[in-house]
Tab-separated table of C-alpha atoms in Angstrom:
chain	number	residue	atom	x	y	z
A	592	MET	CA	107.726	100.735	153.584
A	593	PRO	CA	107.903	105.213	154.405
A	594	GLU	CA	104.076	105.054	153.833
A	595	SER	CA	104.416	109.159	155.335
A	596	ALA	CA	106.850	109.492	152.865
A	597	VAL	CA	104.619	108.818	150.000
A	598	LYS	CA	101.495	111.655	151.374
A	599	ARG	CA	104.829	114.204	151.775
A	600	LEU	CA	105.578	113.143	148.006
A	601	LEU	CA	101.056	113.544	146.976
A	602	VAL	CA	101.487	116.268	148.615
A	603	HIS	CA	103.316	118.841	147.744
A	604	THR	CA	103.289	116.923	144.433
A	605	SER	CA	99.454	117.925	143.769
A	606	HIS	CA	100.587	121.501	144.962
A	607	TYR	CA	102.815	121.130	142.144
A	608	SER	CA	100.181	119.709	140.314
A	609	LEU	CA	97.524	122.241	141.276
A	610	SER	CA	99.475	125.475	140.100
A	611	SER	CA	99.857	123.719	136.700
A	612	PHE	CA	96.768	122.746	135.830
A	613	LEU	CA	95.753	126.351	137.303
A	614	THR	CA	98.783	127.526	134.801
A	615	MET	CA	96.968	125.351	131.917
A	616	VAL	CA	93.494	126.536	132.144
A	617	ALA	CA	94.759	130.233	131.969
A	618	GLY	CA	96.645	128.466	128.814
A	619	LEU	CA	93.923	126.759	127.347
A	620	VAL	CA	91.988	129.839	127.836
A	621	SER	CA	95.077	131.751	125.493
A	622	PHE	CA	96.173	129.427	123.571
A	623	PRO	CA	92.957	129.322	121.213
A	624	LEU	CA	92.833	132.915	121.050
A	625	LEU	CA	96.293	132.996	120.542
A	626	THR	CA	96.121	130.186	117.180
A	627	ARG	CA	93.266	133.231	116.234
A	628	ILE	CA	95.100	136.154	116.474
A	629	PHE	CA	98.212	134.879	114.770
A	630	SER	CA	98.215	132.829	111.477
A	631	VAL	CA	100.384	129.002	111.972
A	632	GLY	CA	103.557	130.804	109.968
A	633	ASP	CA	102.947	133.599	113.279
A	634	TYR	CA	103.053	130.896	115.995
A	635	GLY	CA	105.029	128.813	113.999
A	636	ILE	CA	107.804	132.094	114.976
A	637	MET	CA	106.727	132.040	118.193
A	638	ASN	CA	107.592	129.572	119.123
A	639	LEU	CA	111.160	129.463	117.420
A	640	ILE	CA	111.808	132.114	119.270
A	641	GLY	CA	110.684	130.984	122.572
A	642	SER	CA	112.335	127.784	122.162
A	643	THR	CA	115.361	129.945	121.460
A	644	LEU	CA	114.861	131.438	124.189
A	645	THR	CA	114.188	128.879	126.219
A	646	VAL	CA	118.329	127.819	124.922
A	647	ALA	CA	119.316	130.436	126.149
A	648	VAL	CA	118.031	130.873	129.480
A	649	ALA	CA	119.627	126.854	130.062
A	650	LEU	CA	122.696	128.973	129.392
A	651	GLY	CA	122.560	131.687	131.298
A	652	LYS	CA	121.821	129.793	134.079
A	653	VAL	CA	124.558	127.549	133.973
A	654	GLY	CA	123.009	124.752	135.882
A	655	VAL	CA	123.586	126.534	139.016
A	656	GLN	CA	119.488	125.984	139.787
A	657	HIS	CA	120.063	122.690	140.169
A	658	SER	CA	122.465	123.011	142.638
A	659	ILE	CA	120.349	124.507	144.855
A	660	VAL	CA	118.436	121.843	145.909
A	661	ARG	CA	121.571	119.335	146.340
A	662	TYR	CA	123.636	121.396	148.119
A	663	GLN	CA	120.339	123.207	150.839
A	664	SER	CA	120.174	119.580	151.095
A	665	GLU	CA	123.399	118.684	152.671
A	666	ILE	CA	124.079	122.489	154.804
A	667	SER	CA	120.399	121.674	156.367
A	668	ALA	CA	121.773	118.426	156.915
A	669	GLY	CA	124.818	119.026	159.025
A	670	LYS	CA	127.014	118.013	155.991
A	671	GLY	CA	128.375	120.830	154.329
A	672	ARG	CA	130.988	123.305	154.472
A	673	TYR	CA	129.472	126.569	153.914
A	674	THR	CA	126.351	128.026	155.777
A	675	LEU	CA	122.853	129.024	153.540
A	676	ARG	CA	124.065	132.818	153.794
A	677	GLU	CA	126.727	131.736	151.618
A	678	LEU	CA	124.771	129.067	149.260
A	679	ALA	CA	121.738	132.092	148.592
A	680	SER	CA	124.544	135.559	148.109
A	681	THR	CA	127.056	133.047	145.640
A	682	THR	CA	124.220	130.962	143.399
A	683	MET	CA	122.546	134.442	143.282
A	684	PHE	CA	125.480	137.143	142.531
A	685	GLY	CA	126.197	134.086	140.586
A	686	MET	CA	123.999	134.051	138.288
A	687	ILE	CA	122.917	137.083	138.074
A	688	GLY	CA	125.832	137.536	136.073
A	689	THR	CA	125.768	134.727	133.358
A	690	ALA	CA	122.969	135.873	133.179
A	691	LEU	CA	124.082	139.703	131.268
A	692	THR	CA	126.616	136.989	129.790
A	693	ALA	CA	123.588	134.536	128.045
A	694	MET	CA	121.833	138.052	127.427
A	695	ALA	CA	124.491	139.580	125.580
A	696	ILE	CA	125.716	135.578	123.544
A	697	LEU	CA	121.988	135.936	122.289
A	698	MET	CA	122.017	140.060	121.254
A	699	VAL	CA	125.402	140.066	119.199
A	700	LEU	CA	123.701	137.079	117.224
A	701	VAL	CA	120.949	138.350	116.342
A	702	HIS	CA	122.525	141.083	115.451
A	703	PHE	CA	125.525	140.123	113.650
A	704	VAL	CA	124.654	137.158	110.959
A	705	PRO	CA	123.876	136.890	108.182
A	706	ALA	CA	120.496	138.145	107.354
A	707	ARG	CA	119.544	135.992	105.105
A	708	TRP	CA	119.752	133.100	107.323
A	709	PHE	CA	116.414	135.170	109.239
A	710	ALA	CA	113.525	133.268	106.997
A	711	ASP	CA	111.797	136.371	108.508
A	712	SER	CA	112.045	140.205	108.469
A	713	ARG	CA	110.978	140.862	112.155
A	714	LEU	CA	112.935	137.971	113.632
A	715	ARG	CA	115.300	140.495	114.372
A	716	LEU	CA	113.642	142.823	116.527
A	717	LEU	CA	111.337	140.359	118.043
A	718	PHE	CA	114.420	138.521	119.430
A	719	SER	CA	115.897	141.645	120.724
A	720	VAL	CA	112.428	142.667	122.375
A	721	ALA	CA	112.315	138.967	123.610
A	722	THR	CA	115.573	139.053	125.280
A	723	LEU	CA	115.122	140.426	128.712
A	724	LEU	CA	113.175	137.762	129.279
A	725	ILE	CA	116.412	136.056	129.978
A	726	PHE	CA	117.894	138.392	133.131
A	727	VAL	CA	114.399	137.688	134.255
A	728	GLN	CA	113.588	134.336	134.178
A	729	VAL	CA	117.675	133.069	135.871
A	730	VAL	CA	117.208	135.055	137.888
A	731	GLU	CA	114.410	133.520	138.717
A	732	SER	CA	114.713	131.062	139.226
A	733	ASN	CA	117.392	131.457	142.351
A	734	PHE	CA	114.451	132.316	144.343
A	735	LEU	CA	111.665	129.845	142.888
A	736	ASN	CA	114.715	126.938	143.332
A	737	PHE	CA	114.890	127.256	146.144
A	738	LEU	CA	111.609	127.586	148.100
A	739	ARG	CA	111.182	123.954	146.366
A	740	ALA	CA	114.552	123.375	147.893
A	741	GLU	CA	112.652	124.329	151.213
A	742	GLN	CA	109.682	122.018	150.330
A	743	ALA	CA	107.456	125.845	149.772
A	744	THR	CA	105.586	124.310	147.558
A	745	THR	CA	102.468	126.355	149.163
A	746	THR	CA	103.539	129.806	148.677
A	747	LEU	CA	105.560	128.690	144.970
A	748	LEU	CA	101.889	127.487	144.519
A	749	LYS	CA	100.460	131.103	144.516
A	750	TYR	CA	103.676	132.538	143.166
A	751	GLN	CA	103.329	130.764	140.121
A	752	VAL	CA	98.896	131.051	139.822
A	753	ALA	CA	99.844	135.232	140.620
A	754	LYS	CA	101.669	135.678	138.001
A	755	ARG	CA	99.949	133.156	135.271
A	756	TYR	CA	96.421	134.678	135.890
A	757	LEU	CA	98.123	138.711	135.827
A	758	GLY	CA	100.582	137.859	133.423
A	759	LEU	CA	97.458	136.159	130.963
A	760	GLY	CA	95.432	139.788	131.699
A	761	LEU	CA	98.530	141.872	130.659
A	762	ILE	CA	98.792	139.745	127.825
A	763	LEU	CA	94.735	139.973	126.183
A	764	THR	CA	94.892	143.490	127.224
A	765	THR	CA	97.835	144.163	124.890
A	766	VAL	CA	97.189	142.418	121.334
A	767	PHE	CA	93.342	142.497	122.139
A	768	PHE	CA	93.409	146.570	122.485
A	769	ILE	CA	96.980	147.656	122.025
A	770	SER	CA	98.544	146.179	119.730
A	771	GLN	CA	97.764	142.989	117.662
A	772	SER	CA	101.185	141.879	116.849
A	773	LEU	CA	103.944	139.216	117.843
A	774	GLY	CA	105.676	143.091	119.320
A	775	GLY	CA	102.207	143.689	121.306
A	776	PHE	CA	103.337	140.505	122.828
A	777	TYR	CA	106.929	140.147	123.613
A	778	THR	CA	106.608	142.745	125.924
A	779	ALA	CA	103.696	143.497	126.846
A	780	SER	CA	105.860	138.807	128.460
A	781	VAL	CA	109.229	141.511	129.108
A	782	VAL	CA	106.532	144.007	131.539
A	783	ASN	CA	104.742	140.884	132.779
A	784	GLU	CA	108.010	138.509	133.555
A	785	SER	CA	110.143	142.116	135.669
A	786	LEU	CA	107.116	142.875	137.926
A	787	ALA	CA	106.583	139.081	138.700
A	788	LEU	CA	111.014	139.284	139.759
A	789	ILE	CA	110.388	142.056	141.743
A	790	ALA	CA	107.588	141.021	144.122
A	791	LEU	CA	108.948	137.760	144.195
A	792	ALA	CA	111.680	138.721	145.834
A	793	LEU	CA	109.786	141.460	148.511
A	794	LEU	CA	107.647	137.810	149.299
A	795	VAL	CA	111.639	135.647	149.513
A	796	TYR	CA	113.979	138.759	151.681
A	797	VAL	CA	110.424	140.456	153.311
A	798	LYS	CA	107.479	138.691	154.319
A	799	ARG	CA	109.371	134.843	154.485
A	800	GLY	CA	112.539	136.631	156.366
A	801	TRP	CA	115.303	135.482	153.998
A	802	PRO	CA	118.231	137.917	154.626
A	803	LEU	CA	119.869	140.033	151.910
A	804	PRO	CA	122.961	138.874	149.688
A	805	ARG	CA	126.190	140.233	150.117
A	806	LEU	CA	128.595	140.102	148.124
A	807	SER	CA	130.737	139.307	151.283
A	808	GLU	CA	129.372	135.532	151.786
A	809	PHE	CA	130.204	135.390	148.030
A	810	ARG	CA	133.075	132.416	148.140
A	811	ARG	CA	134.707	131.160	145.025
A	812	PRO	CA	135.682	127.740	146.165
A	813	LEU	CA	131.384	127.066	146.951
A	814	TYR	CA	130.738	129.174	143.757
A	815	ARG	CA	133.659	126.425	141.246
A	816	GLU	CA	132.073	122.815	143.360
A	817	LEU	CA	128.113	124.301	142.590
A	818	LEU	CA	129.480	124.840	138.876
A	819	GLY	CA	131.036	120.854	139.197
A	820	PHE	CA	127.488	120.272	139.784
A	821	GLY	CA	125.699	122.497	137.870
A	822	ILE	CA	127.247	122.501	134.563
A	823	PRO	CA	126.881	118.640	133.331
A	824	MET	CA	123.644	119.088	134.040
A	825	MET	CA	122.781	122.369	132.235
A	826	ILE	CA	125.341	120.124	129.265
A	827	GLY	CA	124.038	116.488	129.636
A	828	TYR	CA	120.021	116.718	131.195
A	829	GLU	CA	119.307	120.390	130.782
A	830	MET	CA	120.590	121.159	127.751
A	831	ALA	CA	120.237	117.931	126.059
A	832	GLY	CA	116.923	117.692	127.086
A	833	LEU	CA	115.730	120.943	125.433
A	834	ILE	CA	117.550	120.147	122.440
A	835	LEU	CA	115.478	116.259	122.725
A	836	ALA	CA	112.138	118.376	123.545
A	837	VAL	CA	112.368	120.847	120.642
A	838	GLY	CA	115.633	120.253	118.879
A	839	ASP	CA	113.323	118.630	115.777
A	840	ARG	CA	111.414	122.816	115.538
A	841	TYR	CA	114.178	123.869	113.420
A	842	VAL	CA	114.456	120.804	111.386
A	843	ILE	CA	111.168	120.226	110.879
A	844	GLU	CA	110.755	124.319	110.056
A	845	GLY	CA	114.692	123.265	107.590
A	846	LEU	CA	112.849	120.802	105.871
A	847	ILE	CA	109.449	121.255	105.574
A	848	GLY	CA	108.407	124.435	106.200
A	849	GLU	CA	106.428	126.695	108.922
A	850	THR	CA	103.074	125.503	109.051
A	851	PRO	CA	103.770	121.911	109.810
A	852	LEU	CA	106.160	123.781	112.247
A	853	GLY	CA	103.410	125.368	113.878
A	854	LEU	CA	100.635	122.053	113.096
A	855	TYR	CA	103.684	120.333	115.152
A	856	SER	CA	103.854	122.801	117.530
A	857	ALA	CA	100.050	123.029	118.152
A	858	ALA	CA	100.073	119.303	119.536
A	859	TYR	CA	103.286	119.711	121.133
A	860	ASN	CA	101.912	122.604	122.655
A	861	LEU	CA	99.007	120.124	124.259
A	862	CYS	CA	100.510	117.251	125.191
A	863	GLN	CA	103.069	119.388	127.775
A	864	TYR	CA	100.508	121.263	128.704
A	865	VAL	CA	98.768	117.518	129.829
A	866	GLN	CA	102.759	116.734	131.430
A	867	SER	CA	103.096	120.317	133.100
A	868	VAL	CA	100.193	118.854	135.119
A	869	PHE	CA	100.660	115.448	135.890
A	870	ILE	CA	104.264	114.300	134.881
A	871	ALA	CA	106.516	117.183	135.622
A	872	SER	CA	104.454	117.384	139.273
A	873	VAL	CA	105.954	114.204	140.076
A	874	ALA	CA	109.909	115.192	139.612
A	875	GLN	CA	109.189	118.278	140.623
A	876	ALA	CA	108.454	117.098	144.480
A	877	ILE	CA	110.539	113.926	144.206
A	878	MET	CA	113.762	115.091	143.800
A	879	PRO	CA	113.911	116.889	146.700
A	880	LEU	CA	111.857	114.767	149.472
A	881	TYR	CA	114.584	112.287	148.754
A	882	MET	CA	117.618	114.495	148.110
A	883	GLN	CA	116.602	114.833	152.587
A	884	MET	CA	115.461	111.297	152.842
A	885	TRP	CA	119.853	110.395	151.951
A	886	ASP	CA	121.150	112.266	153.521
A	887	ALA	CA	118.623	112.479	156.678
A	888	LYS	CA	117.755	108.139	156.312
A	889	GLY	CA	119.934	106.637	154.254
A	890	VAL	CA	120.799	103.838	151.783
A	891	GLU	CA	117.303	101.134	152.234
A	892	GLU	CA	114.813	103.799	153.242
A	893	THR	CA	115.390	105.985	150.238
A	894	GLN	CA	115.152	102.498	147.583
A	895	ALA	CA	111.453	101.382	149.060
A	896	PHE	CA	110.097	105.601	149.117
A	897	ILE	CA	111.774	105.875	145.101
A	898	ALA	CA	110.185	102.522	144.142
A	899	ARG	CA	107.416	102.625	145.647
A	900	SER	CA	106.814	105.640	143.989
A	901	MET	CA	107.716	104.639	140.972
A	902	ARG	CA	105.066	101.420	141.109
A	903	THR	CA	101.984	104.848	141.972
A	904	TYR	CA	103.546	106.737	138.572
A	905	VAL	CA	103.077	103.797	136.256
A	906	LEU	CA	99.329	103.713	137.942
A	907	LEU	CA	98.491	107.308	137.309
A	908	ALA	CA	100.551	107.643	134.484
A	909	ALA	CA	99.010	105.136	131.947
A	910	PRO	CA	95.752	105.947	131.639
A	911	LEU	CA	96.802	109.526	130.831
A	912	ILE	CA	99.130	108.257	127.348
A	913	ALA	CA	95.428	106.094	126.422
A	914	GLY	CA	92.832	108.572	127.911
A	915	LEU	CA	94.887	111.393	125.331
A	916	ALA	CA	94.650	109.455	122.843
A	917	ALA	CA	91.456	109.172	122.566
A	918	VAL	CA	90.375	112.408	123.728
A	919	GLY	CA	93.105	114.065	121.202
A	920	PRO	CA	91.869	114.188	118.040
A	921	GLU	CA	89.244	115.970	119.239
A	922	LEU	CA	90.152	118.991	121.613
A	923	LEU	CA	93.136	119.428	119.581
A	924	PRO	CA	91.366	121.774	117.286
A	925	SER	CA	88.422	122.006	119.849
A	926	LEU	CA	91.275	124.692	121.647
A	927	ALA	CA	93.223	125.746	118.024
A	928	SER	CA	90.959	125.864	115.611
A	929	ASP	CA	89.884	123.582	112.644
A	930	LYS	CA	93.154	123.931	110.899
A	931	TYR	CA	95.327	122.733	113.416
A	932	ALA	CA	93.343	119.084	113.343
A	933	THR	CA	96.179	116.993	111.740
A	934	GLY	CA	98.295	117.207	114.099
A	935	ALA	CA	96.165	114.983	117.147
A	936	GLY	CA	97.969	112.368	115.470
A	937	ILE	CA	101.321	112.643	116.907
A	938	LEU	CA	99.799	112.826	120.223
A	939	PRO	CA	99.828	109.943	121.932
A	940	TRP	CA	103.718	109.669	120.557
A	941	VAL	CA	104.903	112.811	122.203
A	942	ILE	CA	102.616	111.740	125.471
A	943	SER	CA	104.319	108.872	125.642
A	944	GLY	CA	107.357	109.673	125.920
A	945	MET	CA	106.604	113.155	128.074
A	946	VAL	CA	105.693	109.810	130.242
A	947	ILE	CA	108.701	108.671	129.692
A	948	GLU	CA	111.144	111.344	130.073
A	949	GLY	CA	109.041	111.998	133.650
A	950	ALA	CA	110.255	108.923	135.413
A	951	ASN	CA	114.011	109.947	134.700
A	952	ALA	CA	114.735	111.527	138.097
A	953	MET	CA	113.159	108.556	139.740
A	954	VAL	CA	114.887	105.174	137.537
A	955	GLY	CA	118.574	107.312	137.189
A	956	ALA	CA	118.133	108.441	141.221
A	957	GLY	CA	121.489	107.312	141.920
A	958	LEU	CA	123.632	109.103	139.851
A	959	PHE	CA	121.447	113.043	140.972
A	960	ILE	CA	122.513	112.156	144.978
A	961	HIS	CA	125.488	110.319	144.049
A	962	ARG	CA	126.090	114.163	141.966
A	963	LYS	CA	127.533	111.546	138.298
A	964	THR	CA	126.385	114.506	136.145
A	965	ARG	CA	128.880	114.283	134.046
A	966	VAL	CA	127.678	110.145	133.418
A	967	ILE	CA	124.049	111.442	132.673
A	968	MET	CA	125.735	114.321	130.682
A	969	SER	CA	127.173	111.851	128.164
A	970	ILE	CA	123.684	110.398	128.447
A	971	VAL	CA	121.273	112.348	127.940
A	972	LEU	CA	123.690	114.378	125.334
A	973	SER	CA	123.944	110.792	123.600
A	974	CYS	CA	119.737	110.711	123.278
A	975	ALA	CA	119.405	114.055	121.902
A	976	ILE	CA	122.262	113.927	119.307
A	977	ALA	CA	120.482	110.490	118.433
A	978	ASN	CA	116.854	112.940	117.994
A	979	ILE	CA	118.522	114.971	115.599
A	980	GLY	CA	119.723	112.393	113.448
A	981	LEU	CA	115.707	110.004	114.064
A	982	ASN	CA	114.317	113.796	112.852
A	983	PHE	CA	116.679	114.242	108.955
A	984	ILE	CA	115.990	110.778	109.001
A	985	LEU	CA	111.814	110.926	109.194
A	986	VAL	CA	110.822	113.678	108.488
A	987	PRO	CA	111.528	114.001	104.881
A	988	ARG	CA	109.948	111.187	104.461
A	989	ILE	CA	106.886	110.940	107.215
A	990	GLY	CA	106.731	114.521	108.422
A	991	ILE	CA	105.459	115.230	111.606
A	992	MET	CA	105.214	112.179	112.573
A	993	GLY	CA	108.250	111.428	112.130
A	994	SER	CA	109.568	113.958	115.214
A	995	ALA	CA	107.271	112.469	117.209
A	996	ILE	CA	108.457	109.106	116.906
A	997	ALA	CA	111.911	110.020	117.273
A	998	THR	CA	110.624	111.860	120.611
A	999	LEU	CA	109.530	108.774	121.675
A	1000	VAL	CA	112.966	106.417	120.934
A	1001	SER	CA	115.103	109.048	122.016
A	1002	TYR	CA	113.037	109.783	125.445
A	1003	ALA	CA	112.864	105.844	125.968
A	1004	ALA	CA	116.438	105.266	124.879
A	1005	SER	CA	117.906	108.576	127.886
A	1006	ALA	CA	115.386	107.015	130.384
A	1007	LEU	CA	116.879	102.969	130.630
A	1008	LEU	CA	120.160	104.068	129.720
A	1009	LEU	CA	119.829	106.449	133.382
A	1010	GLY	CA	118.459	103.556	134.745
A	1011	ALA	CA	120.890	101.107	134.096
A	1012	ALA	CA	123.397	103.772	134.885
A	1013	GLY	CA	121.934	104.641	138.355
A	1014	ARG	CA	121.799	100.915	139.104
A	1015	ARG	CA	125.482	100.846	139.742
A	1016	LEU	CA	124.817	103.800	142.937
A	1017	LEU	CA	120.792	102.741	144.088
A	1018	VAL	CA	118.997	100.130	142.850
A	1019	VAL	CA	115.768	101.568	142.399
A	1020	LYS	CA	113.222	98.354	140.935
A	1021	LEU	CA	111.556	98.463	137.867
A	1022	PRO	CA	107.805	97.819	138.256
A	1023	TRP	CA	108.339	95.898	134.876
A	1024	MET	CA	104.858	94.190	135.951
A	1025	THR	CA	102.464	96.754	137.375
A	1026	ILE	CA	103.881	98.677	134.023
A	1027	LEU	CA	102.417	95.729	132.221
A	1028	ARG	CA	99.150	95.440	134.256
A	1029	ALA	CA	98.570	99.156	134.704
A	1030	GLY	CA	99.310	99.479	129.522
A	1031	VAL	CA	96.998	96.870	129.363
A	1032	SER	CA	94.071	98.201	131.575
A	1033	ALA	CA	95.111	101.872	129.482
A	1034	PHE	CA	94.354	99.957	126.616
A	1035	VAL	CA	91.047	98.116	127.208
A	1036	MET	CA	90.594	101.604	128.345
A	1037	PHE	CA	91.664	103.061	124.759
A	1038	LEU	CA	89.400	100.737	123.757
A	1039	ALA	CA	85.874	101.120	125.213
A	1040	VAL	CA	85.746	104.604	124.906
A	1041	ARG	CA	87.886	105.826	121.746
A	1042	ASN	CA	84.054	105.838	119.560
A	1043	ILE	CA	82.114	106.923	122.060
A	1044	LEU	CA	79.905	110.668	120.351
A	1045	PRO	CA	82.223	111.302	117.911
A	1046	ALA	CA	82.890	114.420	116.032
A	1047	ARG	CA	81.521	116.700	119.197
A	1048	ARG	CA	84.581	118.545	120.017
A	1049	LEU	CA	84.168	119.060	123.128
A	1050	LEU	CA	81.292	118.299	124.561
A	1051	THR	CA	82.244	114.263	123.632
A	1052	VAL	CA	86.151	114.517	125.223
A	1053	CYS	CA	84.310	115.417	128.103
A	1054	VAL	CA	82.088	112.414	127.710
A	1055	ARG	CA	85.431	109.631	127.387
A	1056	SER	CA	87.380	111.397	129.517
A	1057	ILE	CA	84.164	110.593	132.166
A	1058	ALA	CA	83.339	107.034	130.774
A	1059	GLY	CA	87.075	106.112	130.472
A	1060	ALA	CA	88.306	106.893	134.082
A	1061	PRO	CA	85.686	104.371	136.356
A	1062	VAL	CA	86.928	102.017	133.306
A	1063	TYR	CA	90.896	102.206	134.003
A	1064	ALA	CA	89.461	102.564	136.999
A	1065	ALA	CA	88.643	99.451	137.927
A	1066	LEU	CA	90.217	97.309	135.503
A	1067	VAL	CA	93.654	98.689	137.070
A	1068	TYR	CA	92.026	97.368	140.980
A	1069	LEU	CA	90.751	93.978	139.835
A	1070	ILE	CA	94.912	93.384	138.425
A	1071	ASP	CA	96.565	95.310	139.933
A	1072	PRO	CA	98.103	94.546	143.689
A	1073	ASP	CA	99.149	97.952	144.215
A	1074	ALA	CA	96.069	99.469	143.060
A	1075	ARG	CA	93.780	97.814	145.990
A	1076	GLU	CA	96.547	99.152	148.094
A	1077	ALA	CA	96.063	102.463	147.215
A	1078	ALA	CA	92.288	102.689	146.967
A	1079	ARG	CA	91.757	100.743	150.821
A	1080	LYS	CA	92.435	103.189	152.865
A	1081	PRO	CA	89.940	105.729	150.106
A	1082	ILE	CA	87.590	102.702	150.610
A	1083	GLU	CA	87.086	102.888	153.830
A	1084	ARG	CA	86.927	105.980	154.923
A	1085	LEU	CA	83.546	106.186	152.781
A	1086	ARG	CA	82.469	103.044	154.243
A	1087	ARG	CA	83.682	104.500	157.396
A	1088	LEU	CA	81.867	107.734	156.822
A	1089	VAL	CA	78.252	105.476	155.249
A	1090	ARG	CA	77.950	103.744	158.348
A	1091	GLY	CA	78.359	106.391	160.018
A	1092	GLU	CA	75.670	108.327	158.027
A	1093	ARG	CA	73.446	105.527	158.723
A	1094	ALA	CA	73.824	105.708	162.612
A	1095	ALA	CA	73.020	108.856	162.540
């Protein structure tokens, strides 16, 4: 069993999680402030622009960021036809070009579409300012994915936290003292992202000693390979994943209006905070590890590592769903104000979908390792189209709850299909008994704490969280052998510590 690899996964995951947690804290500071400064309609507009920019940035990357992780591992293992310098130069100049192209396309669309398409007259100007973020974020992703491929998680942690908190200070200063408008918000965001990119470039080229990219080292054959791997990933995994994540916003806005969109967006964003800390961190950490393990050690160790990681993921993810279901009705209005309280009902559905989606990097590992990006594309794109179809069916009937249900169904279908296709290339055993045992333990925890100290907002959240954690831990320890194995070493260390203190 690759114990050392699992430990590295936990270490790297902890770095990503700490970064995401500290970023989330900054978000929890800004979240209640922004939801109070701006109207529910304005908050819906912010999410509409944010969703559009997310899609545009994904198009600007053309999936090359995924290629960086795969090709860096292969070249470092001595299996590639190109050098790391050529890879770095090719990805940098290629992404600069595609970022500028994506910016130009969005600017043209914004300025030439009929005015009646914009429900709010401010949208044209706001999009014009926010479009500058596309270039910055695409180029930034080039640096970040090389750091991720090198498993430089400490550097990533420092950069992302510093950027988030300095940006928070700049944005809040702007909206409180300069311009309490969406225009001020987006101007401050552009300034913050640009300064962060300059600092990141200085960090990697000066402090870490990366060689500067040279146009003479741009390799067209390599770039074609990167695009061959990346474009299907962009269309099928990233773009389709974004449609799964944000396509429902457009349906809600079009069918039932900006106010339900604001309610849905606030609840969904709260789930994304939880996802970024506890779920996405695993996917960020595990893919470079199993790519490296595959190139260096082969099939059996890679299979064992992924199987062990899956069981650990399930044990940690199950209480997240039950915990958010228990505290969500108090947490959402505490952070966003009482006007968003009715959105809390969608929290369990959305976070369940996010937890399932977080396992894709593991269940579909064979597809990622063997570069079967067209298979990934067809699966995720099909599920994205199904998600939009379900939204059109359910939203007119049951409102934003319909979007939440569609999210869960689509993510579950995507994970099952990726797992089925990936098994043909690398067998990843799904830990069904661990899922059952963790699910039962989490559900009992939910029943035990859901009625504790109602209507006390953040105090209720704290009390239910503190009460629920030992309930779940005790139950899962009693019924799940993987949980007992995971707890064995910490318990032994605690016993040795206690014996040592007694001896002293």
